[in-house]
Amino acid sequence: MKKQLLLFSISFVALILGSYFYFTSSDNNLNEEDARNFAIEEIEKIDKIFLADKKGTQVTLTKENKIWKVNDTYVARHKRIQTLLKTVQKVKVKQRVPKEQKQRILKNLATNNIKAEFFSKGELVKSYFIGSADGTTTGTYMLLINEDSNENYPIPFLTHLIGFEGYLTPRYEPNPNTWRDLSIFYFPKNAIQSVKLDYKESSENSFEIKLEKSKYELFHNNQKVSGNSSKIKKYLLNFKSIAAENLLISQVKDTVLKKIKKQDVWFTLSVTNFLGKTISVEGYKKKMPPGSKNSIGMPLTFDPDRFYGFCFENELAILQHYVFEPLLITKSDLE
Amino acid sequence: MIKNKLKDLTNFLTGFIIILILMIFSYFSFIKIDLTEDKRFTLHESTIELMETLDDVVEFKIYLENEHLPADLTRVRNSILETLEELSDISDGYVEYEFIDLYNTIEDPKTREQSILNLKRRQGLEIVPIPFRKENGELDRVYVPLGAEAFYKGRSIPVPFIRQAKGNKTNTYEKAIEELEFEITNAIRKLKQDSMKTIAFLQGHGELGRFDVEDFSKSLYEYYQTGPAYIKNKEGKEQLNALNGIDLLIIAKPVQPFTQKEQYIIDQFIMNGGKVLMMLEGAQGAELDSMQTQGIVFAAPLETGLDAMLHKYGVRLNKHIVEDLQCSKIPIQTTASGSGGRFQLYSWIYNPVLKSKNNHIINKNLDPVKVEFCSSFDTTSIEDIKFTTLYQTSGNNRYKKLPSRISFRETANEKIISDNFKKGSKPVALLLEGEFGSYFKNRIAPEFTANKKIKFKDVSGKNKMIVIADGDIGKNWFSQRQEMIPLGTDQYSNVFYDNKKFLVNCANYLLGDEELISVRSKKIKMRLLDSKMVKEKKGFITILNTALPIGIILLISFVFIIFRKVRFSK
């Protein structure tokens, strides 16, 4: 009986082990599974991302109350964060690095990389180095770091997102400015208290819209003028989502500041909401280099696509005419 | 009593668990004893050799993966897995593979659709729609690529597991399983290839054009660089170096004569080790499409000048047309056009179907090939040349002398008397191997041959060439919608002949890539049910299949009970 029980126990343990391997095994046969496991499945648990390159540029993205922030200061661009998180979740090894190229790629990764670290509740979940694209620009070299030993694995891999044709390095950009939410005006319907638009060079076109007795009224030089209420309402809807194209980085910023100091301000646009918060943009036309011509050979003095603007409490940004065109109307357009 | 019961239960459970364990471990362990006649589960030697030469990892990403795969495709998928598992074992892990379900990997339907389309358009993988019923009962479908991508040393290549094929699905999938090893090793070979050999289709003498040999050319393109070659330049002057850099010259159905200079250039190409595959016609004017418009053609002997060269190499191209009882069928109008123009399939003795002699790696395990208005060869004994007949007429044939008239009516109305078709078989496709003597030896002035700049060679080193007495063997036809009909397809009966495999084998052999042929020629016999017999004896087979197993169990039980009675009655 004892023998039988022993045989039964051994068989039972073997069955448990066998079942475990059976149910955890996969049909795939990939060597160095640990070194190629770049993806993080549970991206919703990530609450901090640190990105840094070799030049010292770095950014920390943190999630607080479901809102991602850049360096704990600015609100981060939601879409950009989602793109990064989806990338982190879906990144897969496209192919191995050829043996002959391994040293070269490791060298490149050592000298030019972006380090990405992902944390959950203060604990490092995953970290890896992101290198450049391969020759076809459809793969990105990456090297995983072992979280336990904090040393990188010896084998880099070419990674990609299945279904995406391009490389992934720009998604891990460590420049904080690229992560900032560049929305200037984001006023939902009926959230605006007043709008003031001043054209310095053509003051006759300037106007102001104020909410008075539940009705938006049009003003010019502080004098009420008759305005078309449906046109005004339609105009105010344009403030729903207006964003800057980019912020100017310091070196370029100094040069631009010197240039625009010599210019007059083109317009000043201020919008105040019901909480009394005012957001202003000061626009300056962007001069073209002398001799510039458009597609039909006419001389161009100013850039027809972009202009400069002070926004986000006096930060210099690049703005697009296409985006601002609906806002930069004249008084007569509202009459 | 309780102790006994516990003992029985323990015995039973132990036995049950041991069986379960055996099942689980058999899932992991890879032990295979191939008892099949055609060794369908055994890897070819050249495959093993190839795996042993791998010096870096080959990765396969297989897209034939989805939860809705039907049973036959699951079989293909499992066969892929088994083959790759085995290759991985042999190669010491130098083969890695991963099954990717695009429906699990790509969430966005548009991106997914685009990716699947890209696999079709850019990689040439077949996409199959698989219908399935959703939980709410709605019918939906998924699209699964029938192939993979292979990666090696930074290069990648598509691996089609199922190529476009007509016919029923069972045959297609059986064929896919049959050709799995070839497709996988073929991909590895291509990825390993550092430099590609060059094959040129000679042009300038009315040869088959780019579109005529499109399918053949495409098949060669998988392994070699292919393109046209012209001996004459734009001014019409022959260029001595016109064939330099070409490894294999294909001369497909020339109908205009070659000048002496052109012959010299081809001859010297052979003398210098160049390989040649000639597909020559013995007759001119005998074309089926000409007959379709006129109902009658006049065939005359065709003299291109190449036959004279061939004679020097030991082969004579007979100036006749083969009429063979082993032939394919063509539709012939049996009623007048006014009454609807009924067509009926008739055996067309001018389209012989040649069975493989199965005597050489080139024709091993190949299905028959179809030729049209072919001629035949005679060989003359030349000491240093070995002749191998790859295909020949059936023996139930006769030879139509030229010039001659061929018409639908005469052929259809002729009463076939088999005694009239006893002229004996003659080779139609020949392999020549050995040292070839130059056609121009003792034919040109000694000052010319002695000129060191000319570098005239009067004898080749060890060389080989293949000659086929039919030009149309490599020609693909086009449908009325201008779609290419795969080479070897009989458009009237939808029968597939192995013309393409044979010609690609010829090219592989001439260029020394025999290992490609040996894996391709692996043949698995499909042991399908005899549908006629199944239909006739359906009831009997059903009863047999249901009752026999039960009967056997009952018999065993009966014997067991008797045995116990006898044993315990004592």
PDB file of N, CA and C in Angstrom, chain B residues 51-115:
ATOM      1  N   MET B  51      21.164  22.949 -43.008  1.00  0.00           N
ATOM      2  CA  MET B  51      20.975  23.384 -41.624  1.00  0.00           C
ATOM      3  C   MET B  51      22.308  23.395 -40.886  1.00  0.00           C
ATOM      4  N   GLU B  52      23.154  22.449 -41.252  1.00  0.00           N
ATOM      5  CA  GLU B  52      24.448  22.368 -40.557  1.00  0.00           C
ATOM      6  C   GLU B  52      25.417  23.469 -40.991  1.00  0.00           C
ATOM      7  N   THR B  53      25.108  24.087 -42.136  1.00  0.00           N
ATOM      8  CA  THR B  53      26.024  25.149 -42.590  1.00  0.00           C
ATOM      9  C   THR B  53      25.591  26.528 -42.109  1.00  0.00           C
ATOM     10  N   LEU B  54      24.484  26.599 -41.387  1.00  0.00           N
ATOM     11  CA  LEU B  54      24.015  27.918 -40.932  1.00  0.00           C
ATOM     12  C   LEU B  54      24.999  28.503 -39.931  1.00  0.00           C
ATOM     13  N   ASP B  55      25.358  29.764 -40.123  1.00  0.00           N
ATOM     14  CA  ASP B  55      26.272  30.384 -39.171  1.00  0.00           C
ATOM     15  C   ASP B  55      25.630  31.553 -38.433  1.00  0.00           C
ATOM     16  N   ASP B  56      24.371  31.762 -38.672  1.00  0.00           N
ATOM     17  CA  ASP B  56      23.623  32.772 -37.918  1.00  0.00           C
ATOM     18  C   ASP B  56      22.160  32.314 -37.878  1.00  0.00           C
ATOM     19  N   VAL B  57      21.416  32.963 -37.016  1.00  0.00           N
ATOM     20  CA  VAL B  57      20.039  32.496 -36.803  1.00  0.00           C
ATOM     21  C   VAL B  57      19.123  32.910 -37.961  1.00  0.00           C
ATOM     22  N   VAL B  58      18.331  31.964 -38.442  1.00  0.00           N
ATOM     23  CA  VAL B  58      17.284  32.280 -39.421  1.00  0.00           C
ATOM     24  C   VAL B  58      15.980  32.367 -38.633  1.00  0.00           C
ATOM     25  N   GLU B  59      15.287  33.459 -38.809  1.00  0.00           N
ATOM     26  CA  GLU B  59      14.031  33.618 -38.069  1.00  0.00           C
ATOM     27  C   GLU B  59      12.849  33.561 -39.034  1.00  0.00           C
ATOM     28  N   PHE B  60      11.828  32.854 -38.620  1.00  0.00           N
ATOM     29  CA  PHE B  60      10.608  32.781 -39.418  1.00  0.00           C
ATOM     30  C   PHE B  60       9.467  33.410 -38.629  1.00  0.00           C
ATOM     31  N   LYS B  61       8.776  34.316 -39.263  1.00  0.00           N
ATOM     32  CA  LYS B  61       7.555  34.855 -38.662  1.00  0.00           C
ATOM     33  C   LYS B  61       6.396  34.332 -39.500  1.00  0.00           C
ATOM     34  N   ILE B  62       5.626  33.444 -38.896  1.00  0.00           N
ATOM     35  CA  ILE B  62       4.579  32.763 -39.654  1.00  0.00           C
ATOM     36  C   ILE B  62       3.238  33.432 -39.371  1.00  0.00           C
ATOM     37  N   TYR B  63       2.587  33.841 -40.435  1.00  0.00           N
ATOM     38  CA  TYR B  63       1.323  34.572 -40.272  1.00  0.00           C
ATOM     39  C   TYR B  63       0.100  33.668 -40.365  1.00  0.00           C
ATOM     40  N   LEU B  64       0.336  32.382 -40.605  1.00  0.00           N
ATOM     41  CA  LEU B  64      -0.781  31.437 -40.697  1.00  0.00           C
ATOM     42  C   LEU B  64      -1.205  31.061 -39.274  1.00  0.00           C
ATOM     43  N   GLU B  65      -1.840  31.989 -38.626  1.00  0.00           N
ATOM     44  CA  GLU B  65      -2.238  31.776 -37.238  1.00  0.00           C
ATOM     45  C   GLU B  65      -3.506  32.573 -36.959  1.00  0.00           C
ATOM     46  N   ASN B  66      -4.527  31.869 -36.526  1.00  0.00           N
ATOM     47  CA  ASN B  66      -5.766  32.540 -36.137  1.00  0.00           C
ATOM     48  C   ASN B  66      -6.651  31.532 -35.424  1.00  0.00           C
ATOM     49  N   GLU B  67      -7.450  32.030 -34.518  1.00  0.00           N
ATOM     50  CA  GLU B  67      -8.299  31.104 -33.748  1.00  0.00           C
ATOM     51  C   GLU B  67      -9.391  30.461 -34.617  1.00  0.00           C
ATOM     52  N   HIS B  68      -9.644  31.054 -35.794  1.00  0.00           N
ATOM     53  CA  HIS B  68     -10.725  30.523 -36.626  1.00  0.00           C
ATOM     54  C   HIS B  68     -10.221  29.649 -37.780  1.00  0.00           C
ATOM     55  N   LEU B  69      -8.964  29.223 -37.711  1.00  0.00           N
ATOM     56  CA  LEU B  69      -8.428  28.400 -38.812  1.00  0.00           C
ATOM     57  C   LEU B  69      -9.246  27.120 -38.948  1.00  0.00           C
ATOM     58  N   PRO B  70      -9.658  26.780 -40.170  1.00  0.00           N
ATOM     59  CA  PRO B  70     -10.370  25.514 -40.352  1.00  0.00           C
ATOM     60  C   PRO B  70      -9.403  24.329 -40.211  1.00  0.00           C
ATOM     61  N   ALA B  71      -9.964  23.128 -40.149  1.00  0.00           N
ATOM     62  CA  ALA B  71      -9.149  21.942 -39.854  1.00  0.00           C
ATOM     63  C   ALA B  71      -8.016  21.736 -40.863  1.00  0.00           C
ATOM     64  N   ASP B  72      -8.328  21.921 -42.151  1.00  0.00           N
ATOM     65  CA  ASP B  72      -7.275  21.639 -43.145  1.00  0.00           C
ATOM     66  C   ASP B  72      -6.124  22.643 -43.052  1.00  0.00           C
ATOM     67  N   LEU B  73      -6.463  23.894 -42.758  1.00  0.00           N
ATOM     68  CA  LEU B  73      -5.389  24.884 -42.607  1.00  0.00           C
ATOM     69  C   LEU B  73      -4.643  24.676 -41.290  1.00  0.00           C
ATOM     70  N   THR B  74      -5.347  24.183 -40.281  1.00  0.00           N
ATOM     71  CA  THR B  74      -4.667  23.881 -39.015  1.00  0.00           C
ATOM     72  C   THR B  74      -3.643  22.770 -39.238  1.00  0.00           C
ATOM     73  N   ARG B  75      -3.997  21.839 -40.119  1.00  0.00           N
ATOM     74  CA  ARG B  75      -3.044  20.768 -40.453  1.00  0.00           C
ATOM     75  C   ARG B  75      -1.787  21.345 -41.096  1.00  0.00           C
ATOM     76  N   VAL B  76      -2.006  22.291 -42.018  1.00  0.00           N
ATOM     77  CA  VAL B  76      -0.853  22.928 -42.674  1.00  0.00           C
ATOM     78  C   VAL B  76      -0.019  23.652 -41.618  1.00  0.00           C
ATOM     79  N   ARG B  77      -0.717  24.377 -40.736  1.00  0.00           N
ATOM     80  CA  ARG B  77      -0.037  25.149 -39.691  1.00  0.00           C
ATOM     81  C   ARG B  77       0.770  24.223 -38.778  1.00  0.00           C
ATOM     82  N   ASN B  78       0.171  23.102 -38.397  1.00  0.00           N
ATOM     83  CA  ASN B  78       0.881  22.171 -37.522  1.00  0.00           C
ATOM     84  C   ASN B  78       2.051  21.516 -38.239  1.00  0.00           C
ATOM     85  N   SER B  79       1.892  21.299 -39.521  1.00  0.00           N
ATOM     86  CA  SER B  79       3.007  20.735 -40.285  1.00  0.00           C
ATOM     87  C   SER B  79       4.165  21.723 -40.343  1.00  0.00           C
ATOM     88  N   ILE B  80       3.819  23.002 -40.481  1.00  0.00           N
ATOM     89  CA  ILE B  80       4.874  24.033 -40.491  1.00  0.00           C
ATOM     90  C   ILE B  80       5.614  23.984 -39.155  1.00  0.00           C
ATOM     91  N   LEU B  81       4.831  23.921 -38.087  1.00  0.00           N
ATOM     92  CA  LEU B  81       5.418  23.896 -36.745  1.00  0.00           C
ATOM     93  C   LEU B  81       6.337  22.681 -36.589  1.00  0.00           C
ATOM     94  N   GLU B  82       5.861  21.524 -37.019  1.00  0.00           N
ATOM     95  CA  GLU B  82       6.675  20.307 -36.888  1.00  0.00           C
ATOM     96  C   GLU B  82       7.960  20.412 -37.692  1.00  0.00           C
ATOM     97  N   THR B  83       7.818  20.910 -38.932  1.00  0.00           N
ATOM     98  CA  THR B  83       9.005  21.026 -39.784  1.00  0.00           C
ATOM     99  C   THR B  83      10.014  21.982 -39.172  1.00  0.00           C
ATOM    100  N   LEU B  84       9.522  23.115 -38.689  1.00  0.00           N
ATOM    101  CA  LEU B  84      10.438  24.103 -38.116  1.00  0.00           C
ATOM    102  C   LEU B  84      11.060  23.584 -36.820  1.00  0.00           C
ATOM    103  N   GLU B  85      10.269  22.854 -36.046  1.00  0.00           N
ATOM    104  CA  GLU B  85      10.804  22.260 -34.809  1.00  0.00           C
ATOM    105  C   GLU B  85      11.975  21.342 -35.142  1.00  0.00           C
ATOM    106  N   GLU B  86      11.758  20.552 -36.166  1.00  0.00           N
ATOM    107  CA  GLU B  86      12.790  19.596 -36.558  1.00  0.00           C
ATOM    108  C   GLU B  86      14.030  20.313 -37.094  1.00  0.00           C
ATOM    109  N   LEU B  87      13.784  21.336 -37.905  1.00  0.00           N
ATOM    110  CA  LEU B  87      14.913  22.098 -38.451  1.00  0.00           C
ATOM    111  C   LEU B  87      15.682  22.787 -37.333  1.00  0.00           C
ATOM    112  N   SER B  88      14.937  23.277 -36.344  1.00  0.00           N
ATOM    113  CA  SER B  88      15.575  23.948 -35.217  1.00  0.00           C
ATOM    114  C   SER B  88      16.449  22.966 -34.444  1.00  0.00           C
ATOM    115  N   ASP B  89      15.956  21.747 -34.266  1.00  0.00           N
ATOM    116  CA  ASP B  89      16.728  20.721 -33.564  1.00  0.00           C
ATOM    117  C   ASP B  89      18.021  20.414 -34.313  1.00  0.00           C
ATOM    118  N   ILE B  90      17.888  20.231 -35.630  1.00  0.00           N
ATOM    119  CA  ILE B  90      19.059  19.861 -36.437  1.00  0.00           C
ATOM    120  C   ILE B  90      20.094  20.983 -36.461  1.00  0.00           C
ATOM    121  N   SER B  91      19.584  22.208 -36.504  1.00  0.00           N
ATOM    122  CA  SER B  91      20.502  23.347 -36.678  1.00  0.00           C
ATOM    123  C   SER B  91      21.042  23.865 -35.345  1.00  0.00           C
ATOM    124  N   ASP B  92      20.827  23.150 -34.281  1.00  0.00           N
ATOM    125  CA  ASP B  92      21.273  23.605 -32.953  1.00  0.00           C
ATOM    126  C   ASP B  92      20.695  24.959 -32.593  1.00  0.00           C
ATOM    127  N   GLY B  93      19.440  25.139 -32.876  1.00  0.00           N
ATOM    128  CA  GLY B  93      18.778  26.385 -32.485  1.00  0.00           C
ATOM    129  C   GLY B  93      19.014  27.539 -33.434  1.00  0.00           C
ATOM    130  N   TYR B  94      19.621  27.259 -34.580  1.00  0.00           N
ATOM    131  CA  TYR B  94      19.838  28.340 -35.538  1.00  0.00           C
ATOM    132  C   TYR B  94      18.577  28.661 -36.339  1.00  0.00           C
ATOM    133  N   VAL B  95      17.515  27.933 -36.076  1.00  0.00           N
ATOM    134  CA  VAL B  95      16.229  28.271 -36.697  1.00  0.00           C
ATOM    135  C   VAL B  95      15.270  28.665 -35.578  1.00  0.00           C
ATOM    136  N   GLU B  96      14.799  29.886 -35.667  1.00  0.00           N
ATOM    137  CA  GLU B  96      13.818  30.363 -34.688  1.00  0.00           C
ATOM    138  C   GLU B  96      12.525  30.656 -35.419  1.00  0.00           C
ATOM    139  N   TYR B  97      11.426  30.512 -34.731  1.00  0.00           N
ATOM    140  CA  TYR B  97      10.161  30.800 -35.398  1.00  0.00           C
ATOM    141  C   TYR B  97       9.147  31.347 -34.409  1.00  0.00           C
ATOM    142  N   GLU B  98       8.221  32.066 -34.976  1.00  0.00           N
ATOM    143  CA  GLU B  98       7.205  32.714 -34.152  1.00  0.00           C
ATOM    144  C   GLU B  98       5.921  32.771 -34.968  1.00  0.00           C
ATOM    145  N   PHE B  99       4.845  32.330 -34.392  1.00  0.00           N
ATOM    146  CA  PHE B  99       3.551  32.400 -35.074  1.00  0.00           C
ATOM    147  C   PHE B  99       2.875  33.707 -34.680  1.00  0.00           C
ATOM    148  N   ILE B 100       2.468  34.457 -35.672  1.00  0.00           N
ATOM    149  CA  ILE B 100       1.884  35.772 -35.387  1.00  0.00           C
ATOM    150  C   ILE B 100       0.446  35.816 -35.901  1.00  0.00           C
ATOM    151  N   ASP B 101      -0.446  36.074 -34.980  1.00  0.00           N
ATOM    152  CA  ASP B 101      -1.846  36.270 -35.353  1.00  0.00           C
ATOM    153  C   ASP B 101      -2.051  37.778 -35.509  1.00  0.00           C
ATOM    154  N   LEU B 102      -2.196  38.205 -36.740  1.00  0.00           N
ATOM    155  CA  LEU B 102      -2.298  39.649 -36.990  1.00  0.00           C
ATOM    156  C   LEU B 102      -3.529  40.247 -36.318  1.00  0.00           C
ATOM    157  N   TYR B 103      -4.537  39.427 -36.103  1.00  0.00           N
ATOM    158  CA  TYR B 103      -5.763  39.935 -35.472  1.00  0.00           C
ATOM    159  C   TYR B 103      -5.567  40.167 -33.983  1.00  0.00           C
ATOM    160  N   ASN B 104      -4.584  39.510 -33.390  1.00  0.00           N
ATOM    161  CA  ASN B 104      -4.268  39.759 -31.984  1.00  0.00           C
ATOM    162  C   ASN B 104      -3.242  40.862 -31.835  1.00  0.00           C
ATOM    163  N   THR B 105      -2.410  40.998 -32.847  1.00  0.00           N
ATOM    164  CA  THR B 105      -1.278  41.919 -32.732  1.00  0.00           C
ATOM    165  C   THR B 105      -1.636  43.339 -33.128  1.00  0.00           C
ATOM    166  N   ILE B 106      -2.447  43.488 -34.162  1.00  0.00           N
ATOM    167  CA  ILE B 106      -2.782  44.840 -34.615  1.00  0.00           C
ATOM    168  C   ILE B 106      -4.240  45.117 -34.257  1.00  0.00           C
ATOM    169  N   GLU B 107      -4.431  46.089 -33.402  1.00  0.00           N
ATOM    170  CA  GLU B 107      -5.793  46.367 -32.928  1.00  0.00           C
ATOM    171  C   GLU B 107      -6.622  47.135 -33.958  1.00  0.00           C
ATOM    172  N   ASP B 108      -5.994  48.159 -34.540  1.00  0.00           N
ATOM    173  CA  ASP B 108      -6.738  49.021 -35.453  1.00  0.00           C
ATOM    174  C   ASP B 108      -7.098  48.257 -36.735  1.00  0.00           C
ATOM    175  N   PRO B 109      -8.383  48.110 -37.038  1.00  0.00           N
ATOM    176  CA  PRO B 109      -8.770  47.314 -38.220  1.00  0.00           C
ATOM    177  C   PRO B 109      -8.181  47.842 -39.527  1.00  0.00           C
ATOM    178  N   LYS B 110      -8.095  49.176 -39.649  1.00  0.00           N
ATOM    179  CA  LYS B 110      -7.568  49.741 -40.902  1.00  0.00           C
ATOM    180  C   LYS B 110      -6.093  49.394 -41.075  1.00  0.00           C
ATOM    181  N   THR B 111      -5.343  49.573 -39.997  1.00  0.00           N
ATOM    182  CA  THR B 111      -3.907  49.260 -40.054  1.00  0.00           C
ATOM    183  C   THR B 111      -3.718  47.772 -40.344  1.00  0.00           C
ATOM    184  N   ARG B 112      -4.565  46.967 -39.711  1.00  0.00           N
ATOM    185  CA  ARG B 112      -4.470  45.517 -39.900  1.00  0.00           C
ATOM    186  C   ARG B 112      -4.734  45.157 -41.361  1.00  0.00           C
ATOM    187  N   GLU B 113      -5.800  45.757 -41.892  1.00  0.00           N
ATOM    188  CA  GLU B 113      -6.159  45.487 -43.281  1.00  0.00           C
ATOM    189  C   GLU B 113      -5.018  45.886 -44.217  1.00  0.00           C
ATOM    190  N   GLN B 114      -4.426  47.039 -43.916  1.00  0.00           N
ATOM    191  CA  GLN B 114      -3.327  47.539 -44.729  1.00  0.00           C
ATOM    192  C   GLN B 114      -2.124  46.592 -44.647  1.00  0.00           C
ATOM    193  N   SER B 115      -1.855  46.117 -43.440  1.00  0.00           N
ATOM    194  CA  SER B 115      -0.709  45.211 -43.261  1.00  0.00           C
ATOM    195  C   SER B 115      -0.931  43.915 -44.027  1.00  0.00           C
TER     196      SER B 115
END
